[in-house]
């Protein structure tokens, strides 16, 4: 799962100062409006005009970075955030935005450095602890992540989004009861939160309640039709039910919408394994593992694929990795004991 939620506030003010000051703020306002309308080309043009008037106009650099971020041009976004911070070293919004971009680039230690810098200066910010928990989750520092989400909830009690993320981390810690309690609490706060239903579906899968999992993931999709992560998870449930045609349809739809999702490559690899296409199964499962170290069960599935080909050395290597990551391992090979 991937749940890194970016909250961006575009700030601007009108000034009665110099002509240059007025002009650059007008360009900033027009860029903000274009960005809100998702007219990114015009937004880039207006922000760039503001920067021409003042090469160290930090809000324009920050908001230009946001435009690049929203287009998944994360490297370009970082360059703009760098410039904003160079111009205003205590520009905390830009520092947190840069952390978001580092997160997407899997430069997690750099993301954490930025967040912890802001944390020292804004120790009462629930948002800072929330973001820190997200980064720690992706780093698989699950206990630390729970601690960060707890801190966020101390400062902002009853935040459904934070409770869902804490519940999801508890799921990764195999604390299924704790995870379920958090997710149900979140739904009491916001019964229309699709991520809670999706995460509850994962718990149901862990408990081998595939019918329950299907009902829950369909509730998530009713609230957010076409969401690629939900489609992918439903495809995974279909795989576990051996409904391969339905699994293929959902997984392919998910891949078309979001081709950068490592979890979808895991599921497509598992689909190939179940249909006897061993070569493609290995290719996609290994690709998934390289794309995102956070993907669950990928090494267990690689172990199964290699075991099916009697390549026991590679099977054991992957099973051992699976055990280190606390994945469920399905094998009778002694190396997995």
PDB file of N, CA and C in Angstrom, residues 171 180 194 196-221 229-241 250:
ATOM      1  N   UNK A 171      -1.024  -3.728  11.152  1.00  0.00           N
ATOM      2  CA  UNK A 171      -1.221  -4.891  10.274  1.00  0.00           C
ATOM      3  C   UNK A 171       0.138  -5.449   9.836  1.00  0.00           C
ATOM      4  N   UNK A 180      -7.247  -3.930  13.405  1.00  0.00           N
ATOM      5  CA  UNK A 180      -8.696  -3.920  13.166  1.00  0.00           C
ATOM      6  C   UNK A 180      -9.384  -2.897  14.061  1.00  0.00           C
ATOM      7  N   UNK A 194     -12.397   5.201   2.252  1.00  0.00           N
ATOM      8  CA  UNK A 194     -12.142   3.943   1.530  1.00  0.00           C
ATOM      9  C   UNK A 194     -10.875   3.235   1.963  1.00  0.00           C
ATOM     10  N   UNK A 196      -9.740   2.744   4.854  1.00  0.00           N
ATOM     11  CA  UNK A 196      -9.992   1.881   6.011  1.00  0.00           C
ATOM     12  C   UNK A 196     -10.567   0.544   5.561  1.00  0.00           C
ATOM     13  N   UNK A 197     -11.515   0.569   4.624  1.00  0.00           N
ATOM     14  CA  UNK A 197     -12.082  -0.683   4.119  1.00  0.00           C
ATOM     15  C   UNK A 197     -11.018  -1.511   3.396  1.00  0.00           C
ATOM     16  N   UNK A 198     -10.164  -0.838   2.641  1.00  0.00           N
ATOM     17  CA  UNK A 198      -9.098  -1.544   1.924  1.00  0.00           C
ATOM     18  C   UNK A 198      -8.151  -2.231   2.903  1.00  0.00           C
ATOM     19  N   UNK A 199      -7.765  -1.514   3.969  1.00  0.00           N
ATOM     20  CA  UNK A 199      -6.852  -2.105   4.950  1.00  0.00           C
ATOM     21  C   UNK A 199      -7.532  -3.247   5.722  1.00  0.00           C
ATOM     22  N   UNK A 200      -8.816  -3.094   6.017  1.00  0.00           N
ATOM     23  CA  UNK A 200      -9.541  -4.191   6.659  1.00  0.00           C
ATOM     24  C   UNK A 200      -9.588  -5.419   5.754  1.00  0.00           C
ATOM     25  N   UNK A 201      -9.642  -5.195   4.446  1.00  0.00           N
ATOM     26  CA  UNK A 201      -9.602  -6.318   3.506  1.00  0.00           C
ATOM     27  C   UNK A 201      -8.283  -7.073   3.620  1.00  0.00           C
ATOM     28  N   UNK A 202      -7.182  -6.336   3.816  1.00  0.00           N
ATOM     29  CA  UNK A 202      -5.882  -6.995   3.962  1.00  0.00           C
ATOM     30  C   UNK A 202      -5.854  -7.867   5.219  1.00  0.00           C
ATOM     31  N   UNK A 203      -6.472  -7.378   6.286  1.00  0.00           N
ATOM     32  CA  UNK A 203      -6.542  -8.170   7.522  1.00  0.00           C
ATOM     33  C   UNK A 203      -7.355  -9.444   7.283  1.00  0.00           C
ATOM     34  N   UNK A 204      -8.455  -9.295   6.559  1.00  0.00           N
ATOM     35  CA  UNK A 204      -9.281 -10.471   6.256  1.00  0.00           C
ATOM     36  C   UNK A 204      -8.501 -11.484   5.424  1.00  0.00           C
ATOM     37  N   UNK A 205      -7.677 -11.010   4.487  1.00  0.00           N
ATOM     38  CA  UNK A 205      -6.828 -11.923   3.708  1.00  0.00           C
ATOM     39  C   UNK A 205      -5.895 -12.684   4.650  1.00  0.00           C
ATOM     40  N   UNK A 206      -5.284 -11.956   5.592  1.00  0.00           N
ATOM     41  CA  UNK A 206      -4.351 -12.579   6.539  1.00  0.00           C
ATOM     42  C   UNK A 206      -5.046 -13.668   7.351  1.00  0.00           C
ATOM     43  N   UNK A 207      -6.322 -13.476   7.621  1.00  0.00           N
ATOM     44  CA  UNK A 207      -7.095 -14.444   8.389  1.00  0.00           C
ATOM     45  C   UNK A 207      -7.734 -15.509   7.494  1.00  0.00           C
ATOM     46  N   UNK A 208      -7.393 -15.443   6.215  1.00  0.00           N
ATOM     47  CA  UNK A 208      -7.906 -16.402   5.221  1.00  0.00           C
ATOM     48  C   UNK A 208      -9.422 -16.314   5.052  1.00  0.00           C
ATOM     49  N   UNK A 209      -9.962 -15.139   5.308  1.00  0.00           N
ATOM     50  CA  UNK A 209     -11.382 -14.882   5.086  1.00  0.00           C
ATOM     51  C   UNK A 209     -11.515 -14.159   3.744  1.00  0.00           C
ATOM     52  N   UNK A 210     -11.410 -14.916   2.670  1.00  0.00           N
ATOM     53  CA  UNK A 210     -11.351 -14.293   1.358  1.00  0.00           C
ATOM     54  C   UNK A 210     -12.691 -13.680   0.949  1.00  0.00           C
ATOM     55  N   UNK A 211     -13.789 -14.294   1.350  1.00  0.00           N
ATOM     56  CA  UNK A 211     -15.093 -13.715   1.035  1.00  0.00           C
ATOM     57  C   UNK A 211     -15.276 -12.381   1.770  1.00  0.00           C
ATOM     58  N   UNK A 212     -14.873 -12.351   3.031  1.00  0.00           N
ATOM     59  CA  UNK A 212     -14.934 -11.096   3.783  1.00  0.00           C
ATOM     60  C   UNK A 212     -14.039 -10.038   3.183  1.00  0.00           C
ATOM     61  N   UNK A 213     -12.844 -10.459   2.764  1.00  0.00           N
ATOM     62  CA  UNK A 213     -11.907  -9.520   2.134  1.00  0.00           C
ATOM     63  C   UNK A 213     -12.503  -8.942   0.856  1.00  0.00           C
ATOM     64  N   UNK A 214     -13.148  -9.795   0.068  1.00  0.00           N
ATOM     65  CA  UNK A 214     -13.753  -9.324  -1.182  1.00  0.00           C
ATOM     66  C   UNK A 214     -14.840  -8.289  -0.903  1.00  0.00           C
ATOM     67  N   UNK A 215     -15.672  -8.544   0.089  1.00  0.00           N
ATOM     68  CA  UNK A 215     -16.732  -7.597   0.437  1.00  0.00           C
ATOM     69  C   UNK A 215     -16.134  -6.250   0.839  1.00  0.00           C
ATOM     70  N   UNK A 216     -15.076  -6.285   1.635  1.00  0.00           N
ATOM     71  CA  UNK A 216     -14.466  -5.048   2.123  1.00  0.00           C
ATOM     72  C   UNK A 216     -13.795  -4.253   1.001  1.00  0.00           C
ATOM     73  N   UNK A 217     -13.043  -4.937   0.129  1.00  0.00           N
ATOM     74  CA  UNK A 217     -12.368  -4.206  -0.942  1.00  0.00           C
ATOM     75  C   UNK A 217     -13.388  -3.651  -1.931  1.00  0.00           C
ATOM     76  N   UNK A 218     -14.507  -4.341  -2.096  1.00  0.00           N
ATOM     77  CA  UNK A 218     -15.565  -3.799  -2.956  1.00  0.00           C
ATOM     78  C   UNK A 218     -16.210  -2.564  -2.340  1.00  0.00           C
ATOM     79  N   UNK A 219     -16.293  -2.522  -1.006  1.00  0.00           N
ATOM     80  CA  UNK A 219     -16.780  -1.309  -0.354  1.00  0.00           C
ATOM     81  C   UNK A 219     -15.826  -0.142  -0.621  1.00  0.00           C
ATOM     82  N   UNK A 220     -14.533  -0.428  -0.576  1.00  0.00           N
ATOM     83  CA  UNK A 220     -13.548   0.614  -0.885  1.00  0.00           C
ATOM     84  C   UNK A 220     -13.715   1.101  -2.323  1.00  0.00           C
ATOM     85  N   UNK A 221     -13.912   0.180  -3.248  1.00  0.00           N
ATOM     86  CA  UNK A 221     -14.065   0.545  -4.659  1.00  0.00           C
ATOM     87  C   UNK A 221     -15.396   1.234  -4.929  1.00  0.00           C
ATOM     88  N   UNK A 229      -4.839   0.970  -6.383  1.00  0.00           N
ATOM     89  CA  UNK A 229      -4.405   0.100  -5.291  1.00  0.00           C
ATOM     90  C   UNK A 229      -5.524  -0.841  -4.869  1.00  0.00           C
ATOM     91  N   UNK A 230      -6.763  -0.324  -4.851  1.00  0.00           N
ATOM     92  CA  UNK A 230      -7.893  -1.176  -4.480  1.00  0.00           C
ATOM     93  C   UNK A 230      -8.125  -2.243  -5.549  1.00  0.00           C
ATOM     94  N   UNK A 231      -8.054  -1.836  -6.807  1.00  0.00           N
ATOM     95  CA  UNK A 231      -8.197  -2.816  -7.900  1.00  0.00           C
ATOM     96  C   UNK A 231      -7.133  -3.901  -7.792  1.00  0.00           C
ATOM     97  N   UNK A 232      -5.925  -3.493  -7.502  1.00  0.00           N
ATOM     98  CA  UNK A 232      -4.826  -4.448  -7.401  1.00  0.00           C
ATOM     99  C   UNK A 232      -5.058  -5.424  -6.245  1.00  0.00           C
ATOM    100  N   UNK A 233      -5.545  -4.886  -5.122  1.00  0.00           N
ATOM    101  CA  UNK A 233      -5.813  -5.774  -3.988  1.00  0.00           C
ATOM    102  C   UNK A 233      -6.961  -6.731  -4.286  1.00  0.00           C
ATOM    103  N   UNK A 234      -7.978  -6.255  -5.013  1.00  0.00           N
ATOM    104  CA  UNK A 234      -9.046  -7.176  -5.389  1.00  0.00           C
ATOM    105  C   UNK A 234      -8.512  -8.254  -6.341  1.00  0.00           C
ATOM    106  N   UNK A 235      -7.619  -7.829  -7.250  1.00  0.00           N
ATOM    107  CA  UNK A 235      -6.984  -8.811  -8.124  1.00  0.00           C
ATOM    108  C   UNK A 235      -6.215  -9.857  -7.339  1.00  0.00           C
ATOM    109  N   UNK A 236      -5.568  -9.430  -6.265  1.00  0.00           N
ATOM    110  CA  UNK A 236      -4.825 -10.370  -5.409  1.00  0.00           C
ATOM    111  C   UNK A 236      -5.777 -11.358  -4.740  1.00  0.00           C
ATOM    112  N   UNK A 237      -6.913 -10.854  -4.272  1.00  0.00           N
ATOM    113  CA  UNK A 237      -7.906 -11.751  -3.660  1.00  0.00           C
ATOM    114  C   UNK A 237      -8.387 -12.775  -4.691  1.00  0.00           C
ATOM    115  N   UNK A 238      -8.656 -12.305  -5.910  1.00  0.00           N
ATOM    116  CA  UNK A 238      -9.061 -13.241  -6.969  1.00  0.00           C
ATOM    117  C   UNK A 238      -7.980 -14.290  -7.224  1.00  0.00           C
ATOM    118  N   UNK A 239      -6.695 -13.867  -7.174  1.00  0.00           N
ATOM    119  CA  UNK A 239      -5.608 -14.840  -7.341  1.00  0.00           C
ATOM    120  C   UNK A 239      -5.664 -15.908  -6.263  1.00  0.00           C
ATOM    121  N   UNK A 240      -5.877 -15.477  -5.011  1.00  0.00           N
ATOM    122  CA  UNK A 240      -5.929 -16.439  -3.909  1.00  0.00           C
ATOM    123  C   UNK A 240      -7.137 -17.353  -4.015  1.00  0.00           C
ATOM    124  N   UNK A 241      -8.185 -16.866  -4.701  1.00  0.00           N
ATOM    125  CA  UNK A 241      -9.377 -17.690  -4.942  1.00  0.00           C
ATOM    126  C   UNK A 241      -9.227 -18.547  -6.203  1.00  0.00           C
ATOM    127  N   UNK A 250      -8.455  -7.180 -13.196  1.00  0.00           N
ATOM    128  CA  UNK A 250      -8.227  -6.135 -12.195  1.00  0.00           C
ATOM    129  C   UNK A 250      -6.763  -5.700 -12.159  1.00  0.00           C
TER     130      UNK A 250
END
